[in-house]
PDB file of C-alpha atoms in Angstrom:
ATOM      1  CA  GLY A   1      40.531  42.049  31.073  1.00 62.00           C
ATOM      2  CA  HIS A   2      42.304  44.988  29.443  1.00 56.00           C
ATOM      3  CA  ALA A   3      43.627  46.503  32.697  1.00 55.00           C
ATOM      4  CA  GLU A   4      45.286  43.235  33.718  1.00 57.00           C
ATOM      5  CA  VAL A   5      46.889  42.876  30.291  1.00 52.00           C
ATOM      6  CA  GLY A   6      48.264  46.424  30.577  1.00 55.00           C
ATOM      7  CA  SER A   7      49.727  45.939  34.090  1.00 57.00           C
ATOM      8  CA  ASP A   8      51.232  42.567  33.101  1.00 59.00           C
ATOM      9  CA  LEU A   9      52.709  44.246  30.081  1.00 57.00           C
ATOM     10  CA  LEU A  10      54.179  47.048  32.148  1.00 58.00           C
ATOM     11  CA  SER A  11      55.768  44.706  34.662  1.00 59.00           C
ATOM     12  CA  SER A  12      57.197  42.470  31.943  1.00 59.00           C
ATOM     13  CA  LEU A  13      58.628  45.363  29.949  1.00 56.00           C
ATOM     14  CA  SER A  14      60.090  47.343  32.861  1.00 54.00           C
ATOM     15  CA  PRO A  15      63.631  46.291  33.757  1.00 55.00           C
ATOM     16  CA  ALA A  16      64.092  45.463  37.403  1.00 54.00           C
ATOM     17  CA  GLY A  17      64.893  48.518  39.558  1.00 51.00           C
ATOM     18  CA  SER A  18      64.223  51.031  36.776  1.00 53.00           C
ATOM     19  CA  SER A  19      62.893  54.473  37.469  1.00 56.00           C
ATOM     20  CA  ALA A  20      59.140  55.098  37.548  1.00 60.00           C
ATOM     21  CA  VAL A  21      59.267  57.221  34.382  1.00 67.00           C
ATOM     22  CA  PRO A  22      59.725  55.011  31.307  1.00 66.00           C
ATOM     23  CA  LEU A  23      61.810  56.149  28.385  1.00 89.00           C
ATOM     24  CA  ALA A  24      60.197  57.194  25.086  1.00 86.00           C
ATOM     25  CA  SER A  25      61.465  54.034  23.369  1.00 89.00           C
ATOM     26  CA  GLU A  26      59.952  51.895  26.123  1.00 90.00           C
ATOM     27  CA  MET A  27      56.651  53.754  25.716  1.00 90.00           C
ATOM     28  CA  GLU A  28      56.706  53.097  21.975  1.00 91.00           C
ATOM     29  CA  SER A  29      57.406  49.394  22.433  1.00 91.00           C
ATOM     30  CA  MET A  30      54.638  49.222  25.050  1.00 91.00           C
ATOM     31  CA  ARG A  31      52.227  50.835  22.610  1.00 91.00           C
ATOM     32  CA  ALA A  32      53.297  48.324  19.936  1.00 92.00           C
ATOM     33  CA  ALA A  33      52.810  45.436  22.390  1.00 92.00           C
ATOM     34  CA  LEU A  34      49.363  46.818  23.335  1.00 91.00           C
ATOM     35  CA  ARG A  35      48.420  47.075  19.652  1.00 91.00           C
ATOM     36  CA  ILE A  36      49.480  43.436  19.156  1.00 91.00           C
ATOM     37  CA  LYS A  37      47.547  42.359  22.256  1.00 92.00           C
ATOM     38  CA  GLY A  38      44.546  44.421  21.096  1.00 90.00           C
ATOM     39  CA  GLY A  39      44.716  42.668  17.722  1.00 91.00           C
ATOM     40  CA  GLU A  40      44.896  39.278  19.475  1.00 92.00           C
ATOM     41  CA  VAL A  41      41.877  40.222  21.626  1.00 92.00           C
ATOM     42  CA  ALA A  42      39.933  41.339  18.537  1.00 93.00           C
ATOM     43  CA  SER A  43      40.910  38.116  16.775  1.00 94.00           C
ATOM     44  CA  LEU A  44      39.817  36.027  19.786  1.00 94.00           C
ATOM     45  CA  GLU A  45      36.541  37.974  19.992  1.00 95.00           C
ATOM     46  CA  ALA A  46      35.933  37.266  16.277  1.00 95.00           C
ATOM     47  CA  GLN A  47      36.663  33.578  16.899  1.00 95.00           C
ATOM     48  CA  VAL A  48      34.192  33.586  19.822  1.00 96.00           C
ATOM     49  CA  ARG A  49      31.535  35.194  17.591  1.00 96.00           C
ATOM     50  CA  ALA A  50      32.218  32.618  14.863  1.00 96.00           C
ATOM     51  CA  LEU A  51      31.996  29.768  17.408  1.00 96.00           C
ATOM     52  CA  GLU A  52      28.760  31.192  18.817  1.00 96.00           C
ATOM     53  CA  ALA A  53      27.315  31.408  15.284  1.00 96.00           C
ATOM     54  CA  THR A  54      28.397  27.810  14.653  1.00 96.00           C
ATOM     55  CA  ARG A  55      26.850  26.763  17.993  1.00 96.00           C
ATOM     56  CA  ASP A  56      23.562  28.498  17.061  1.00 96.00           C
ATOM     57  CA  ARG A  57      23.543  26.919  13.596  1.00 96.00           C
ATOM     58  CA  LEU A  58      24.250  23.469  15.064  1.00 96.00           C
ATOM     59  CA  ALA A  59      21.490  23.979  17.641  1.00 96.00           C
ATOM     60  CA  GLU A  60      19.051  24.802  14.801  1.00 96.00           C
ATOM     61  CA  GLU A  61      20.230  21.733  12.879  1.00 96.00           C
ATOM     62  CA  LEU A  62      19.767  19.632  16.015  1.00 95.00           C
ATOM     63  CA  VAL A  63      16.197  20.907  16.423  1.00 95.00           C
ATOM     64  CA  ALA A  64      15.503  20.228  12.726  1.00 96.00           C
ATOM     65  CA  ALA A  65      17.028  16.751  13.027  1.00 95.00           C
ATOM     66  CA  ALA A  66      14.902  16.046  16.098  1.00 95.00           C
ATOM     67  CA  GLN A  67      11.791  17.163  14.204  1.00 95.00           C
ATOM     68  CA  GLN A  68      12.765  14.970  11.227  1.00 95.00           C
ATOM     69  CA  SER A  69      13.379  12.069  13.571  1.00 95.00           C
ATOM     70  CA  GLU A  70       9.943  12.561  15.125  1.00 95.00           C
ATOM     71  CA  ALA A  71       8.365  12.753  11.666  1.00 95.00           C
ATOM     72  CA  ALA A  72      10.236   9.599  10.647  1.00 95.00           C
ATOM     73  CA  ALA A  73       9.008   7.822  13.779  1.00 94.00           C
ATOM     74  CA  ASP A  74       5.448   8.900  12.929  1.00 95.00           C
ATOM     75  CA  MET A  75       5.899   7.579   9.392  1.00 95.00           C
ATOM     76  CA  VAL A  76       7.271   4.274  10.694  1.00 95.00           C
ATOM     77  CA  ALA A  77       4.237   3.955  12.967  1.00 94.00           C
ATOM     78  CA  ALA A  78       1.921   4.768  10.060  1.00 95.00           C
ATOM     79  CA  MET A  79       3.738   2.214   7.874  1.00 96.00           C
ATOM     80  CA  GLU A  80       3.272  -0.412  10.585  1.00 95.00           C
ATOM     81  CA  GLY A  81      -0.452   0.387  10.674  1.00 95.00           C
ATOM     82  CA  LEU A  82      -0.633   0.105   6.887  1.00 96.00           C
ATOM     83  CA  ARG A  83       1.244  -3.212   7.002  1.00 96.00           C
ATOM     84  CA  GLN A  84      -1.261  -4.561   9.531  1.00 96.00           C
ATOM     85  CA  ASP A  85      -4.147  -3.339   7.356  1.00 96.00           C
ATOM     86  CA  MET A  86      -2.571  -5.027   4.335  1.00 96.00           C
ATOM     87  CA  GLU A  87      -2.166  -8.318   6.225  1.00 97.00           C
ATOM     88  CA  GLU A  88      -5.821  -8.154   7.272  1.00 97.00           C
ATOM     89  CA  LEU A  89      -6.877  -7.462   3.673  1.00 96.00           C
ATOM     90  CA  LYS A  90      -4.723 -10.366   2.446  1.00 97.00           C
ATOM     91  CA  THR A  91      -6.421 -12.679   4.932  1.00 96.00           C
ATOM     92  CA  ARG A  92      -9.854 -11.468   3.841  1.00 97.00           C
ATOM     93  CA  TYR A  93      -8.860 -11.829   0.169  1.00 96.00           C
ATOM     94  CA  VAL A  94      -7.721 -15.427   0.696  1.00 96.00           C
ATOM     95  CA  ALA A  95     -10.979 -16.204   2.517  1.00 96.00           C
ATOM     96  CA  ALA A  96     -13.008 -14.598  -0.306  1.00 96.00           C
ATOM     97  CA  VAL A  97     -11.090 -16.588  -2.941  1.00 95.00           C
ATOM     98  CA  GLU A  98     -11.774 -19.791  -0.981  1.00 96.00           C
ATOM     99  CA  LEU A  99     -15.479 -18.915  -0.776  1.00 95.00           C
ATOM    100  CA  LEU A 100     -15.570 -18.203  -4.513  1.00 95.00           C
ATOM    101  CA  GLY A 101     -13.862 -21.522  -5.188  1.00 95.00           C
ATOM    102  CA  GLU A 102     -16.388 -23.335  -3.019  1.00 95.00           C
ATOM    103  CA  ARG A 103     -19.256 -21.503  -4.738  1.00 95.00           C
ATOM    104  CA  ASP A 104     -17.871 -22.388  -8.180  1.00 95.00           C
ATOM    105  CA  GLU A 105     -17.557 -26.031  -7.107  1.00 95.00           C
ATOM    106  CA  ALA A 106     -21.163 -25.994  -5.869  1.00 95.00           C
ATOM    107  CA  LEU A 107     -22.297 -24.407  -9.159  1.00 95.00           C
ATOM    108  CA  GLU A 108     -20.482 -27.094 -11.168  1.00 96.00           C
ATOM    109  CA  GLU A 109     -22.114 -29.788  -9.016  1.00 96.00           C
ATOM    110  CA  LEU A 110     -25.532 -28.161  -9.567  1.00 95.00           C
ATOM    111  CA  ARG A 111     -24.925 -27.984 -13.326  1.00 96.00           C
ATOM    112  CA  ALA A 112     -23.926 -31.638 -13.363  1.00 96.00           C
ATOM    113  CA  ASP A 113     -27.027 -32.540 -11.314  1.00 96.00           C
ATOM    114  CA  LEU A 114     -29.222 -30.530 -13.700  1.00 96.00           C
ATOM    115  CA  MET A 115     -27.725 -32.363 -16.695  1.00 97.00           C
ATOM    116  CA  ASP A 116     -28.359 -35.682 -14.925  1.00 96.00           C
ATOM    117  CA  VAL A 117     -31.989 -34.702 -14.237  1.00 96.00           C
ATOM    118  CA  LYS A 118     -32.470 -33.573 -17.880  1.00 96.00           C
ATOM    119  CA  ASN A 119     -31.017 -36.877 -19.118  1.00 96.00           C
ATOM    120  CA  LEU A 120     -33.245 -38.827 -16.704  1.00 96.00           C
ATOM    121  CA  TYR A 121     -36.372 -36.982 -17.931  1.00 96.00           C
ATOM    122  CA  ARG A 122     -35.343 -37.535 -21.566  1.00 96.00           C
ATOM    123  CA  GLU A 123     -34.809 -41.254 -20.898  1.00 96.00           C
ATOM    124  CA  GLN A 124     -38.151 -41.486 -19.057  1.00 96.00           C
ATOM    125  CA  ILE A 125     -39.980 -39.696 -21.884  1.00 96.00           C
ATOM    126  CA  GLU A 126     -38.327 -41.940 -24.500  1.00 95.00           C
ATOM    127  CA  PHE A 127     -39.252 -45.011 -22.436  1.00 95.00           C
ATOM    128  CA  MET A 128     -42.867 -43.842 -22.057  1.00 95.00           C
ATOM    129  CA  VAL A 129     -43.113 -43.107 -25.811  1.00 95.00           C
ATOM    130  CA  MET A 130     -41.742 -46.586 -26.525  1.00 94.00           C
ATOM    131  CA  GLN A 131     -44.295 -48.144 -24.167  1.00 94.00           C
ATOM    132  CA  LEU A 132     -47.144 -46.146 -25.729  1.00 93.00           C
ATOM    133  CA  THR A 133     -45.987 -47.193 -29.186  1.00 92.00           C
ATOM    134  CA  GLN A 134     -45.961 -50.853 -28.145  1.00 92.00           C
ATOM    135  CA  ILE A 135     -49.436 -50.578 -26.592  1.00 91.00           C
ATOM    136  CA  HIS A 136     -50.867 -48.955 -29.735  1.00 89.00           C
ATOM    137  CA  GLN A 137     -49.164 -51.520 -31.987  1.00 89.00           C
ATOM    138  CA  GLN A 138     -50.681 -54.331 -29.918  1.00 87.00           C
ATOM    139  CA  HIS A 139     -54.110 -52.811 -30.478  1.00 85.00           C
ATOM    140  CA  GLY A 140     -53.401 -52.266 -34.175  1.00 76.00           C
ATOM    141  CA  GLN A 141     -53.237 -48.518 -34.000  1.00 66.00           C
ATOM    142  CA  HIS A 142     -50.468 -46.291 -35.212  1.00 60.00           C
ATOM    143  CA  LEU A 143     -49.302 -43.631 -32.847  1.00 55.00           C
ATOM    144  CA  HIS A 144     -49.189 -40.159 -34.358  1.00 62.00           C
ATOM    145  CA  LEU A 145     -47.573 -37.702 -32.041  1.00 62.00           C
ATOM    146  CA  HIS A 146     -48.905 -34.296 -32.893  1.00 62.00           C
ATOM    147  CA  GLN A 147     -46.013 -31.887 -33.368  1.00 62.00           C
ATOM    148  CA  PRO A 148     -46.736 -28.162 -33.064  1.00 61.00           C
ATOM    149  CA  GLY A 149     -46.860 -26.485 -36.456  1.00 61.00           C
ATOM    150  CA  GLN A 150     -47.956 -29.660 -38.295  1.00 54.00           C
ATOM    151  CA  HIS A 151     -51.461 -29.756 -39.736  1.00 56.00           C
ATOM    152  CA  SER A 152     -53.066 -32.913 -40.964  1.00 52.00           C
ATOM    153  CA  GLN A 153     -54.268 -32.357 -44.490  1.00 54.00           C
ATOM    154  CA  GLN A 154     -57.463 -34.101 -45.580  1.00 53.00           C
ATOM    155  CA  PRO A 155     -58.520 -34.288 -49.184  1.00 52.00           C
ATOM    156  CA  ASP A 156     -61.015 -31.611 -50.015  1.00 52.00           C
ATOM    157  CA  SER A 157     -64.306 -33.281 -51.049  1.00 53.00           C
ATOM    158  CA  ALA A 158     -65.519 -30.166 -52.802  1.00 53.00           C
ATOM    159  CA  GLY A 159     -62.699 -30.202 -55.308  1.00 50.00           C
ATOM    160  CA  PRO A 160     -63.000 -29.272 -58.975  1.00 53.00           C
ATOM    161  CA  GLY A 161     -64.942 -31.874 -60.855  1.00 50.00           C
TER     162      GLY A 161
END
Protein backbone atom coordinates (compact mmCIF):
# COMPACT_ATOMS: atom_id res chain seq x y z
CA GLY A 1 0.00 0.00 0.00
CA HIS A 2 2.05 2.91 1.32
CA ALA A 3 5.42 1.62 0.04
CA GLU A 4 4.12 1.29 -3.51
CA VAL A 5 2.67 4.80 -3.40
CA GLY A 6 6.04 6.15 -2.22
CA SER A 7 8.08 4.37 -4.94
CA ASP A 8 5.58 5.42 -7.64
CA LEU A 9 5.84 8.94 -6.34
CA LEU A 10 9.61 8.87 -6.42
CA SER A 11 9.77 7.57 -9.97
CA SER A 12 7.20 10.07 -11.20
CA LEU A 13 8.89 13.03 -9.53
CA SER A 14 12.49 12.17 -10.47
CA PRO A 15 13.53 13.56 -13.85
CA ALA A 16 15.00 10.98 -16.17
CA GLY A 17 18.75 10.48 -15.68
CA SER A 18 18.94 12.60 -12.53
CA SER A 19 21.40 11.90 -9.78
CA ALA A 20 20.47 9.57 -6.93
CA VAL A 21 20.46 12.42 -4.39
CA PRO A 22 17.35 14.57 -4.81
CA LEU A 23 17.48 18.30 -4.29
CA ALA A 24 15.91 19.93 -1.22
CA SER A 25 13.10 21.41 -3.32
CA GLU A 26 12.35 17.98 -4.78
CA MET A 27 12.27 16.54 -1.25
CA GLU A 28 9.83 19.23 -0.17
CA SER A 29 7.53 18.63 -3.13
CA MET A 30 7.71 14.87 -2.46
CA ARG A 31 6.72 15.47 1.15
CA ALA A 32 3.82 17.66 -0.03
CA ALA A 33 2.73 14.96 -2.51
CA LEU A 34 2.95 12.32 0.26
CA ARG A 35 0.85 14.51 2.56
CA ILE A 36 -1.77 14.86 -0.21
CA LYS A 37 -1.70 11.11 -0.87
CA GLY A 38 -1.90 10.45 2.89
CA GLY A 39 -4.94 12.74 3.07
CA GLU A 40 -6.52 10.90 0.12
CA VAL A 41 -5.83 7.55 1.84
CA ALA A 42 -7.36 8.82 5.10
CA SER A 43 -10.36 10.14 3.16
CA LEU A 44 -10.78 6.80 1.35
CA GLU A 45 -10.45 4.93 4.66
CA ALA A 46 -13.18 7.17 6.15
CA GLN A 47 -15.37 6.46 3.11
CA VAL A 48 -14.78 2.71 3.56
CA ARG A 49 -15.75 2.98 7.25
CA ALA A 50 -18.88 4.96 6.31
CA LEU A 51 -19.79 2.37 3.64
CA GLU A 52 -19.21 -0.47 6.11
CA ALA A 53 -21.46 1.28 8.65
CA THR A 54 -24.11 1.75 5.95
CA ARG A 55 -23.74 -1.93 4.96
CA ASP A 56 -24.18 -3.00 8.61
CA ARG A 57 -27.21 -0.73 9.06
CA LEU A 58 -28.78 -2.04 5.84
CA ALA A 59 -28.10 -5.62 6.94
CA GLU A 60 -29.91 -4.91 10.24
CA GLU A 61 -32.79 -3.31 8.33
CA LEU A 62 -32.92 -6.35 6.05
CA VAL A 63 -33.11 -8.69 9.05
CA ALA A 64 -35.84 -6.51 10.61
CA ALA A 65 -37.73 -6.43 7.30
CA ALA A 66 -37.47 -10.21 7.02
CA GLN A 67 -38.81 -10.57 10.56
CA GLN A 68 -41.67 -8.15 9.77
CA SER A 69 -42.40 -10.06 6.59
CA GLU A 70 -42.53 -13.32 8.55
CA ALA A 71 -44.81 -11.71 11.14
CA ALA A 72 -47.02 -10.36 8.35
CA ALA A 73 -47.19 -13.82 6.77
CA ASP A 74 -48.19 -15.26 10.17
CA MET A 75 -50.88 -12.59 10.49
CA VAL A 76 -52.18 -13.32 6.99
CA ALA A 77 -52.39 -17.01 7.88
CA ALA A 78 -54.20 -16.17 11.12
CA MET A 79 -56.58 -13.87 9.21
CA GLU A 80 -57.33 -16.69 6.78
CA GLY A 81 -58.11 -18.98 9.72
CA LEU A 82 -60.38 -16.33 11.22
CA ARG A 83 -62.12 -15.85 7.85
CA GLN A 84 -62.77 -19.60 7.65
CA ASP A 85 -64.10 -19.58 11.22
CA MET A 86 -66.36 -16.65 10.36
CA GLU A 87 -67.71 -18.44 7.26
CA GLU A 88 -68.44 -21.52 9.37
CA LEU A 89 -70.22 -19.38 11.98
CA LYS A 90 -72.24 -17.65 9.24
CA THR A 91 -73.34 -21.03 7.91
CA ARG A 92 -74.31 -22.17 11.40
CA TYR A 93 -76.14 -18.87 12.02
CA VAL A 94 -78.15 -19.23 8.80
CA ALA A 95 -79.04 -22.82 9.74
CA ALA A 96 -80.08 -21.70 13.25
CA VAL A 97 -82.24 -18.89 11.82
CA GLU A 98 -83.90 -21.41 9.47
CA LEU A 99 -84.56 -23.76 12.40
CA LEU A 100 -86.02 -20.89 14.44
CA GLY A 101 -88.23 -19.94 11.51
CA GLU A 102 -89.44 -23.52 11.18
CA ARG A 103 -90.06 -23.71 14.93
CA ASP A 104 -92.00 -20.44 14.87
CA GLU A 105 -94.08 -21.73 11.95
CA ALA A 106 -94.79 -24.95 13.87
CA LEU A 107 -95.76 -22.92 16.96
CA GLU A 108 -98.15 -20.78 14.90
CA GLU A 109 -99.69 -23.95 13.43
CA LEU A 110 -100.06 -25.40 16.95
CA ARG A 111 -101.67 -22.18 18.19
CA ALA A 112 -104.08 -22.22 15.27
CA ASP A 113 -104.88 -25.90 15.93
CA LEU A 114 -105.45 -25.14 19.63
CA MET A 115 -107.84 -22.30 18.71
CA ASP A 116 -109.67 -24.66 16.34
CA VAL A 117 -109.97 -27.30 19.09
CA LYS A 118 -111.21 -24.68 21.61
CA ASN A 119 -113.81 -23.47 19.09
CA LEU A 120 -114.88 -27.06 18.37
CA TYR A 121 -115.33 -27.79 22.11
CA ARG A 122 -117.26 -24.53 22.57
CA GLU A 123 -119.53 -25.40 19.62
CA GLN A 124 -120.02 -28.95 20.95
CA ILE A 125 -120.85 -27.67 24.44
CA GLU A 126 -123.29 -25.10 23.01
CA PHE A 127 -124.89 -27.82 20.87
CA MET A 128 -125.20 -30.18 23.85
CA VAL A 129 -126.71 -27.40 26.01
CA MET A 130 -129.20 -26.66 23.22
CA GLN A 131 -130.12 -30.35 22.99
CA LEU A 132 -130.53 -30.62 26.77
CA THR A 133 -132.69 -27.51 26.77
CA GLN A 134 -134.91 -28.97 24.04
CA ILE A 135 -135.23 -32.29 25.89
CA HIS A 136 -136.20 -30.55 29.14
CA GLN A 137 -138.67 -28.28 27.34
CA GLN A 138 -140.30 -31.33 25.75
CA HIS A 139 -140.76 -32.81 29.21
CA GLY A 140 -142.02 -29.50 30.59
CA GLN A 141 -139.02 -28.80 32.74
CA HIS A 142 -136.90 -25.70 32.78
CA LEU A 143 -133.19 -26.21 32.69
CA HIS A 144 -131.31 -24.34 35.40
CA LEU A 145 -127.61 -24.56 34.91
CA HIS A 146 -125.99 -24.12 38.26
CA GLN A 147 -123.30 -21.46 38.03
CA PRO A 148 -120.59 -21.43 40.71
CA GLY A 149 -121.15 -18.66 43.23
CA GLN A 150 -124.95 -18.60 42.73
CA HIS A 151 -127.13 -19.78 45.60
CA SER A 152 -130.79 -20.50 45.21
CA GLN A 153 -132.68 -18.53 47.80
CA GLN A 154 -135.81 -20.10 49.29
CA PRO A 155 -138.25 -18.12 51.35
CA ASP A 156 -137.62 -18.58 55.03
CA SER A 157 -140.70 -20.23 56.60
CA ALA A 158 -139.73 -19.10 60.07
CA GLY A 159 -139.98 -15.44 59.19
CA PRO A 160 -141.32 -12.72 61.48
CA GLY A 161 -145.03 -13.06 61.92
